[in-house]
């Protein structure tokens, strides 16, 4: 069947050449730049790290029943296996790490998106070569480095003489490390400017993170982030302040404010027998030691407070040094001074004073002289 040629056929054929030329030029036309939020890309990295840590913890706890030397010896291999599994199910199968997926990001082959093709409707997926190269460097490279590090430390390459081949290799590795760090820094500065490649490897392999779904919203709202930050700062401040707060002093002051004076003294400690040190008793009951250790609460080296109650010298002195407004546990009065308590028999007390003289510090000798005066009366 011979159809008549349409009237526009000749015109259509005429514009074919310029149209093809235009299509070719399309890639070099300026196109709206594709902007991916840098914070999402960095967050994805943090999430990946945290996920790996969590997985590692699980793995190590699985090995807790084995000999610790076994885990220590095969740690690089176990980490390698874990990394391989994670790599296979994330980058290799889905083209993005788990952290990136949580942030709605996916890798694309940036080589297919040069020039005007930056913001095309569909993204070119990674090629197999890119995926395998990425895995080899991240998973394999990490393993090789860890093993190499172990060998170097075990054989002490750094301490060998200068002309040794191993020492030369060691210096080479050291300088390579330095160069890598500098280049990484440059790359990161570039990332902060352009927002394209977080690591050198991504730049070399042209693997760029883009939004998996262009239309979906930002995952974490700013409100949530702000709240997180406020709480973080607040808890940090509290942790900093805690050691500076004297809890017992605060407790006493609040008690003094709220309770009448009669109640302050009427506690169970005032009912204790006279030969028991109230401080020792309190310490003992708070640490809930076994009931058989009751004898340890008997007063050693007795000292009497100005309110007339007796404690161990060590206990009462410590309390007074920590808190200059310390109150007697038995009567609740503020203790201003303490003096050595003397038993009824004067010869015994004298002996005790003489025996203890050289042991005790200057602070105490002052009080000792007071006691001696009392004895001489
Ligand atoms: Zn005591
Ligand atoms: Zn008292």
CSV table of C-alpha atoms and ligand atoms in Angstrom, one decimal:
chain,number,residue,atom,x,y,z
A,1,UNK,CA,0.0,0.0,0.0
A,2,UNK,CA,1.5,3.3,-1.0
A,3,UNK,CA,0.5,6.1,1.4
A,4,UNK,CA,1.0,9.6,0.2
A,5,UNK,CA,3.8,11.5,1.9
A,6,UNK,CA,2.5,13.9,4.5
A,7,UNK,CA,3.0,17.6,3.9
A,8,UNK,CA,5.4,18.1,6.8
A,9,UNK,CA,7.7,15.2,5.8
A,10,UNK,CA,10.2,17.4,4.0
A,11,UNK,CA,10.4,20.0,6.8
A,12,UNK,CA,10.8,17.2,9.4
A,13,UNK,CA,13.7,15.8,7.4
A,14,UNK,CA,15.3,19.2,7.1
A,15,UNK,CA,15.4,19.8,10.9
A,16,UNK,CA,16.8,16.4,11.8
A,17,UNK,CA,20.5,17.6,11.6
A,18,UNK,CA,20.1,20.7,13.9
A,19,UNK,CA,17.9,18.6,16.3
A,20,UNK,CA,20.6,15.9,16.8
A,21,UNK,CA,23.2,18.7,17.3
A,22,UNK,CA,21.0,20.2,19.9
A,23,UNK,CA,20.5,16.9,21.7
A,24,UNK,CA,24.3,16.5,21.8
A,25,UNK,CA,24.8,19.9,23.2
A,26,UNK,CA,22.2,19.3,26.0
A,27,UNK,CA,24.8,17.8,28.4
A,28,UNK,CA,26.9,21.0,28.2
A,29,UNK,CA,24.0,23.3,29.0
A,30,UNK,CA,24.0,24.7,32.6
A,31,UNK,CA,21.4,22.8,34.7
A,32,UNK,CA,20.1,23.5,38.1
A,33,UNK,CA,22.7,22.1,40.6
A,34,UNK,CA,21.7,19.1,42.6
A,35,UNK,CA,22.1,19.9,46.3
A,36,UNK,CA,22.1,17.1,48.9
A,37,UNK,CA,22.1,18.1,52.5
A,38,UNK,CA,25.6,17.7,53.9
A,39,UNK,CA,24.4,17.0,57.4
A,40,UNK,CA,22.4,14.0,56.2
A,41,UNK,CA,25.5,12.6,54.5
A,42,UNK,CA,27.6,13.0,57.6
A,43,UNK,CA,24.8,11.6,59.8
A,44,UNK,CA,24.7,8.6,57.6
A,45,UNK,CA,28.4,8.0,58.3
A,46,UNK,CA,27.8,8.3,62.0
A,47,UNK,CA,24.9,5.9,61.9
A,48,UNK,CA,27.0,3.3,60.0
A,49,UNK,CA,29.7,3.5,62.6
A,50,UNK,CA,27.2,3.1,65.5
A,51,UNK,CA,25.5,0.2,63.8
A,52,UNK,CA,28.9,-1.5,63.3
A,53,UNK,CA,29.7,-1.0,66.9
A,54,UNK,CA,26.4,-2.5,68.0
A,55,UNK,CA,27.0,-5.5,65.8
A,56,UNK,CA,30.5,-6.0,67.0
A,57,UNK,CA,29.3,-5.9,70.6
A,58,UNK,CA,26.9,-8.7,69.8
A,59,UNK,CA,29.6,-10.7,68.1
A,60,UNK,CA,32.0,-10.3,71.0
A,61,UNK,CA,29.4,-11.3,73.5
A,62,UNK,CA,28.8,-14.4,71.5
A,63,UNK,CA,32.4,-15.2,72.0
A,64,UNK,CA,32.3,-14.5,75.8
A,65,UNK,CA,32.2,-18.2,76.6
A,66,UNK,CA,35.3,-19.0,74.6
A,67,UNK,CA,38.8,-18.5,75.7
A,68,UNK,CA,39.6,-14.8,75.5
A,69,UNK,CA,42.8,-15.5,73.6
A,70,UNK,CA,40.8,-17.0,70.8
A,71,UNK,CA,38.7,-13.9,70.3
A,72,UNK,CA,41.9,-11.7,70.5
A,73,UNK,CA,43.8,-13.8,68.0
A,74,UNK,CA,41.0,-13.9,65.3
A,75,UNK,CA,39.6,-10.4,65.9
A,76,UNK,CA,40.6,-9.1,62.5
A,77,UNK,CA,39.1,-12.1,60.7
A,78,UNK,CA,35.9,-11.8,62.7
A,79,UNK,CA,35.6,-8.1,62.0
A,80,UNK,CA,36.3,-8.9,58.3
A,81,UNK,CA,33.5,-11.5,58.2
A,82,UNK,CA,31.1,-9.1,59.9
A,83,UNK,CA,32.1,-6.2,57.5
A,84,UNK,CA,31.7,-8.5,54.5
A,85,UNK,CA,28.2,-9.6,55.5
A,86,UNK,CA,27.2,-5.9,56.1
A,87,UNK,CA,28.7,-4.9,52.8
A,88,UNK,CA,27.0,-7.7,50.8
A,89,UNK,CA,23.5,-6.8,52.1
A,90,UNK,CA,23.9,-3.1,51.9
A,91,UNK,CA,26.1,-1.6,49.3
A,92,UNK,CA,26.3,-4.6,47.0
A,93,UNK,CA,22.6,-5.5,47.0
A,94,UNK,CA,21.0,-2.1,47.5
A,95,UNK,CA,23.6,0.5,46.5
A,96,UNK,CA,23.7,2.2,49.9
A,97,UNK,CA,24.9,1.6,53.4
A,98,UNK,CA,22.3,1.1,56.2
A,99,UNK,CA,23.0,4.6,57.6
A,100,UNK,CA,22.5,6.1,54.2
A,101,UNK,CA,19.2,4.3,53.8
A,102,UNK,CA,18.0,5.6,57.1
A,103,UNK,CA,18.9,9.1,55.8
A,104,UNK,CA,17.0,8.5,52.5
A,105,UNK,CA,20.3,8.5,50.6
A,106,UNK,CA,21.6,6.2,47.9
A,107,UNK,CA,24.8,6.0,45.8
A,108,UNK,CA,24.7,6.9,42.2
A,109,UNK,CA,27.3,6.6,39.4
A,110,UNK,CA,28.3,10.2,39.0
A,111,UNK,CA,30.2,9.6,35.8
A,112,UNK,CA,26.8,9.3,34.0
A,113,UNK,CA,25.7,12.6,35.4
A,114,UNK,CA,28.4,15.0,34.3
A,115,UNK,CA,27.6,18.5,33.1
A,116,UNK,CA,24.0,19.2,32.3
A,117,UNK,CA,22.8,15.7,33.5
A,118,UNK,CA,23.2,16.5,37.1
A,119,UNK,CA,19.5,16.7,38.0
A,120,UNK,CA,18.0,14.1,35.8
A,121,UNK,CA,14.8,12.3,36.8
A,122,UNK,CA,16.5,9.0,37.3
A,123,UNK,CA,19.9,8.2,38.8
A,124,UNK,CA,22.3,5.9,37.2
A,125,UNK,CA,23.0,3.0,39.6
A,126,UNK,CA,26.5,1.9,40.6
A,127,UNK,CA,28.3,-0.4,38.2
A,128,UNK,CA,29.6,-3.7,39.5
A,129,UNK,CA,33.2,-2.5,39.2
A,130,UNK,CA,32.4,0.5,41.5
A,131,UNK,CA,30.7,-1.7,44.1
A,132,UNK,CA,33.5,-4.3,44.1
A,133,UNK,CA,36.3,-1.7,44.2
A,134,UNK,CA,34.5,0.0,47.1
A,135,UNK,CA,34.1,-3.2,49.0
A,136,UNK,CA,37.7,-4.3,48.4
A,137,UNK,CA,39.1,-1.0,49.7
A,138,UNK,CA,36.8,-0.5,52.7
A,139,UNK,CA,36.4,-4.1,53.9
A,140,UNK,CA,39.6,-5.7,52.5
A,141,UNK,CA,41.8,-2.6,53.1
A,142,UNK,CA,40.7,-2.4,56.7
A,143,UNK,CA,41.5,-6.0,57.3
A,144,UNK,CA,45.0,-5.8,55.7
A,145,UNK,CA,45.8,-2.6,57.7
A,146,UNK,CA,44.8,-4.2,61.0
A,147,UNK,CA,46.8,-7.4,60.3
A,148,UNK,CA,49.8,-5.3,59.1
A,149,UNK,CA,49.6,-3.2,62.3
A,150,UNK,CA,49.6,-6.3,64.4
A,151,UNK,CA,52.7,-7.6,62.7
A,152,UNK,CA,54.5,-4.3,62.9
A,153,UNK,CA,53.8,-4.0,66.6
A,154,UNK,CA,54.7,-7.6,67.4
A,155,UNK,CA,58.0,-7.4,65.6
A,156,UNK,CA,58.7,-3.8,66.6
A,157,UNK,CA,59.5,-2.5,63.1
A,158,UNK,CA,59.8,1.1,64.5
A,159,UNK,CA,62.7,0.2,66.8
A,160,UNK,CA,64.9,-1.6,64.2
A,161,UNK,CA,68.1,0.0,62.9
A,162,UNK,CA,67.8,2.6,60.1
A,163,UNK,CA,69.2,0.4,57.3
A,164,UNK,CA,66.8,-2.5,57.9
A,165,UNK,CA,64.3,-3.1,55.1
A,166,UNK,CA,61.5,-3.4,57.6
A,167,UNK,CA,62.4,-0.1,59.2
A,168,UNK,CA,62.3,1.6,55.8
A,169,UNK,CA,58.9,0.0,55.1
A,170,UNK,CA,57.7,1.3,58.5
A,171,UNK,CA,58.8,4.9,57.7
A,172,UNK,CA,57.1,4.6,54.3
A,173,UNK,CA,53.9,3.5,55.9
A,174,UNK,CA,54.1,6.3,58.5
A,175,UNK,CA,54.6,9.0,55.8
A,176,UNK,CA,51.9,7.5,53.6
A,177,UNK,CA,49.6,7.8,56.6
A,178,UNK,CA,50.5,11.5,57.0
A,179,UNK,CA,49.8,12.1,53.3
A,180,UNK,CA,46.5,10.3,53.5
A,181,UNK,CA,45.4,12.4,56.4
A,182,UNK,CA,46.3,15.7,54.6
A,183,UNK,CA,44.5,14.6,51.4
A,184,UNK,CA,41.5,13.5,53.5
A,185,UNK,CA,41.4,16.9,55.1
A,186,UNK,CA,41.5,18.6,51.7
A,187,UNK,CA,38.8,16.3,50.4
A,188,UNK,CA,36.6,17.0,53.4
A,189,UNK,CA,37.0,20.8,52.9
A,190,UNK,CA,36.0,20.2,49.3
A,191,UNK,CA,33.0,18.3,50.6
A,192,UNK,CA,32.0,21.1,52.9
A,193,UNK,CA,32.2,23.5,49.9
A,194,UNK,CA,30.5,21.4,47.2
A,195,UNK,CA,28.7,18.6,49.2
A,196,UNK,CA,29.6,15.8,46.8
A,197,UNK,CA,32.1,13.3,48.1
A,198,UNK,CA,32.7,12.6,51.8
A,199,UNK,CA,35.8,10.4,51.3
A,200,UNK,CA,38.6,10.2,48.9
A,201,UNK,CA,37.4,6.8,47.8
A,202,UNK,CA,34.0,8.1,46.9
A,203,UNK,CA,35.7,10.8,44.9
A,204,UNK,CA,38.0,8.4,43.0
A,205,UNK,CA,35.2,6.0,42.2
A,206,UNK,CA,32.7,8.8,41.4
A,207,UNK,CA,30.2,7.4,43.9
A,208,UNK,CA,27.9,10.2,45.0
A,209,UNK,CA,25.1,10.1,47.6
A,210,UNK,CA,21.8,11.4,46.3
A,211,UNK,CA,18.3,11.3,47.6
A,212,UNK,CA,16.7,7.9,47.1
A,213,UNK,CA,13.3,9.6,47.1
A,214,UNK,CA,13.4,13.2,46.0
A,215,UNK,CA,10.0,14.1,47.4
A,216,UNK,CA,10.3,12.7,50.9
A,217,UNK,CA,10.9,15.0,53.8
A,218,UNK,CA,13.9,15.5,55.9
A,219,UNK,CA,14.1,12.6,58.3
A,220,UNK,CA,15.0,14.4,61.6
A,221,UNK,CA,13.2,17.6,62.4
A,222,UNK,CA,15.1,20.5,63.7
A,223,UNK,CA,12.9,20.5,66.8
A,224,UNK,CA,14.1,17.1,67.7
A,225,UNK,CA,17.7,18.0,67.1
A,226,UNK,CA,17.4,21.1,69.2
A,227,UNK,CA,15.9,19.1,72.1
A,228,UNK,CA,18.7,16.5,71.8
A,229,UNK,CA,21.3,19.2,72.0
A,230,UNK,CA,19.7,21.0,75.0
A,231,UNK,CA,19.5,17.7,76.9
A,232,UNK,CA,23.0,16.8,76.0
A,233,UNK,CA,24.4,20.1,77.2
A,234,UNK,CA,22.3,19.9,80.3
A,235,UNK,CA,23.4,16.5,81.4
A,236,UNK,CA,27.0,17.4,80.7
A,237,UNK,CA,26.6,20.4,82.9
A,238,UNK,CA,25.1,18.2,85.7
A,239,UNK,CA,27.9,15.7,85.4
A,240,UNK,CA,30.4,18.6,85.8
A,241,UNK,CA,28.5,20.0,88.8
A,242,UNK,CA,27.9,16.8,90.7
A,243,UNK,CA,31.3,16.5,92.4
A,244,UNK,CA,31.1,20.1,93.5
A,245,UNK,CA,27.9,19.6,95.4
A,246,UNK,CA,28.1,18.5,99.1
A,247,UNK,CA,25.1,16.3,99.2
A,248,UNK,CA,25.1,15.6,103.0
A,249,UNK,CA,25.4,19.3,103.7
A,250,UNK,CA,22.6,20.1,101.4
A,251,UNK,CA,20.5,17.4,103.0
A,252,UNK,CA,21.1,18.7,106.4
A,253,UNK,CA,20.4,22.3,105.5
A,254,UNK,CA,17.1,21.3,103.9
A,255,UNK,CA,16.3,19.2,107.0
A,256,UNK,CA,17.1,22.1,109.3
A,257,UNK,CA,14.8,24.3,107.3
A,258,UNK,CA,11.9,21.9,107.1
A,259,UNK,CA,12.0,20.1,110.5
A,260,UNK,CA,11.8,21.6,114.0
A,261,UNK,CA,14.9,21.3,116.2
A,262,UNK,CA,13.3,18.7,118.4
A,263,UNK,CA,12.9,16.2,115.5
A,264,UNK,CA,16.5,16.7,114.4
A,265,UNK,CA,18.0,15.1,117.5
A,266,UNK,CA,15.3,12.5,118.0
A,267,UNK,CA,16.7,9.9,115.5
A,268,UNK,CA,17.6,6.3,116.1
A,269,UNK,CA,21.3,7.2,116.5
A,270,UNK,CA,20.8,8.9,119.8
A,271,UNK,CA,19.4,5.7,121.2
A,272,UNK,CA,22.7,3.8,120.5
A,273,UNK,CA,24.8,2.5,123.5
A,274,UNK,CA,27.5,4.9,124.6
A,275,UNK,CA,30.4,2.6,123.5
A,276,UNK,CA,29.2,2.5,119.9
A,277,UNK,CA,30.5,5.2,117.5
A,278,UNK,CA,27.4,6.7,115.7
A,279,UNK,CA,29.4,7.5,112.5
A,280,UNK,CA,30.8,3.9,112.3
A,281,UNK,CA,27.3,2.6,112.9
A,282,UNK,CA,25.8,4.9,110.2
A,283,UNK,CA,28.5,3.9,107.6
A,284,UNK,CA,28.0,0.2,108.5
A,285,UNK,CA,24.3,0.3,108.0
A,286,UNK,CA,24.5,2.2,104.8
A,287,UNK,CA,26.9,-0.3,103.2
A,288,UNK,CA,24.8,-3.1,104.6
A,289,UNK,CA,27.6,-5.4,105.7
A,290,UNK,CA,26.9,-8.7,107.2
A,291,UNK,CA,25.5,-8.5,110.8
A,292,UNK,CA,28.5,-10.3,112.3
A,293,UNK,CA,30.7,-7.2,112.0
A,294,UNK,CA,29.0,-5.3,114.8
A,295,UNK,CA,32.2,-5.1,116.9
A,296,UNK,CA,33.8,-2.8,114.3
A,297,UNK,CA,31.4,0.0,115.4
A,298,UNK,CA,33.0,0.1,118.9
A,299,UNK,CA,34.7,3.4,119.4
A,300,UNK,CA,38.5,3.4,118.8
A,301,UNK,CA,40.7,6.2,120.1
A,302,UNK,CA,37.7,8.0,121.7
A,303,UNK,CA,37.3,11.8,121.3
A,304,UNK,CA,34.6,13.8,122.9
A,305,UNK,CA,32.8,16.7,121.1
A,306,UNK,CA,31.8,19.9,122.8
A,307,UNK,CA,28.2,18.6,123.1
A,308,UNK,CA,29.5,15.7,125.2
A,309,UNK,CA,29.2,12.8,122.8
A,310,UNK,CA,32.0,10.4,122.0
A,311,UNK,CA,33.2,9.2,118.6
A,312,UNK,CA,36.3,7.6,117.1
A,313,UNK,CA,39.0,10.2,116.5
A,314,UNK,CA,39.3,9.2,112.8
A,315,UNK,CA,35.5,9.4,112.2
A,316,UNK,CA,34.8,12.7,113.8
A,317,UNK,CA,38.0,14.4,112.4
A,318,UNK,CA,37.1,13.2,108.9
A,319,UNK,CA,33.6,14.5,109.2
A,320,UNK,CA,34.8,17.9,110.4
A,321,UNK,CA,37.4,18.2,107.7
A,322,UNK,CA,34.8,17.5,104.9
A,323,UNK,CA,32.1,19.7,106.4
A,324,UNK,CA,33.0,22.6,108.6
A,325,UNK,CA,29.4,22.8,109.9
A,326,UNK,CA,29.2,19.1,110.8
A,327,UNK,CA,26.5,18.4,113.4
A,328,UNK,CA,26.6,15.7,116.1
A,329,UNK,CA,24.7,12.7,114.9
A,330,UNK,CA,23.3,12.0,118.4
A,331,UNK,CA,22.1,15.5,119.4
A,332,UNK,CA,22.1,17.4,116.1
A,333,UNK,CA,24.2,20.3,117.6
A,334,UNK,CA,27.0,21.8,115.5
A,335,UNK,CA,30.4,20.5,116.6
A,336,UNK,CA,32.9,23.3,117.2
A,337,UNK,CA,35.8,21.4,118.9
A,338,UNK,CA,36.8,18.0,120.0
A,339,UNK,CA,39.1,16.8,122.7
A,340,UNK,CA,40.5,13.4,123.7
A,341,UNK,CA,38.1,11.5,125.9
A,342,UNK,CA,39.6,10.4,129.2
A,343,UNK,CA,38.4,7.3,131.0
A,344,UNK,CA,37.8,7.4,134.8
A,345,UNK,CA,41.2,5.8,135.6
A,346,UNK,CA,43.9,8.5,135.2
A,347,UNK,CA,46.9,6.2,134.9
A,348,UNK,CA,45.5,4.4,131.9
A,349,UNK,CA,44.7,7.7,130.2
A,350,UNK,CA,48.2,9.0,130.8
A,351,UNK,CA,49.7,5.8,129.3
A,352,UNK,CA,47.5,6.2,126.2
A,353,UNK,CA,48.6,9.8,125.7
A,354,UNK,CA,52.2,8.9,125.9
A,355,UNK,CA,51.9,5.9,123.6
A,356,UNK,CA,50.0,7.8,121.0
A,357,UNK,CA,52.1,11.0,121.1
A,358,UNK,CA,54.6,10.2,118.3
A,359,UNK,CA,52.0,8.8,116.0
A,360,UNK,CA,49.7,11.8,115.9
A,361,UNK,CA,50.0,15.0,113.9
A,362,UNK,CA,50.6,18.5,115.1
A,363,UNK,CA,46.9,19.4,114.9
A,364,UNK,CA,46.2,16.8,117.5
A,365,UNK,CA,49.0,17.6,119.9
A,366,UNK,CA,47.3,20.9,120.6
A,367,UNK,CA,44.3,19.0,121.8
A,368,UNK,CA,46.4,16.6,123.7
A,369,UNK,CA,47.9,19.4,125.7
A,370,UNK,CA,44.3,20.4,126.6
A,371,UNK,CA,43.6,16.9,127.8
A,372,UNK,CA,46.8,16.8,129.8
A,373,UNK,CA,45.7,20.0,131.5
A,374,UNK,CA,42.4,18.4,132.4
A,375,UNK,CA,44.2,15.4,133.8
A,376,UNK,CA,46.5,17.5,136.0
A,377,UNK,CA,43.4,19.2,137.5
B,1,LIG,ZN1,33.8,5.6,114.4
B,2,LIG,ZN1,26.2,15.5,120.5
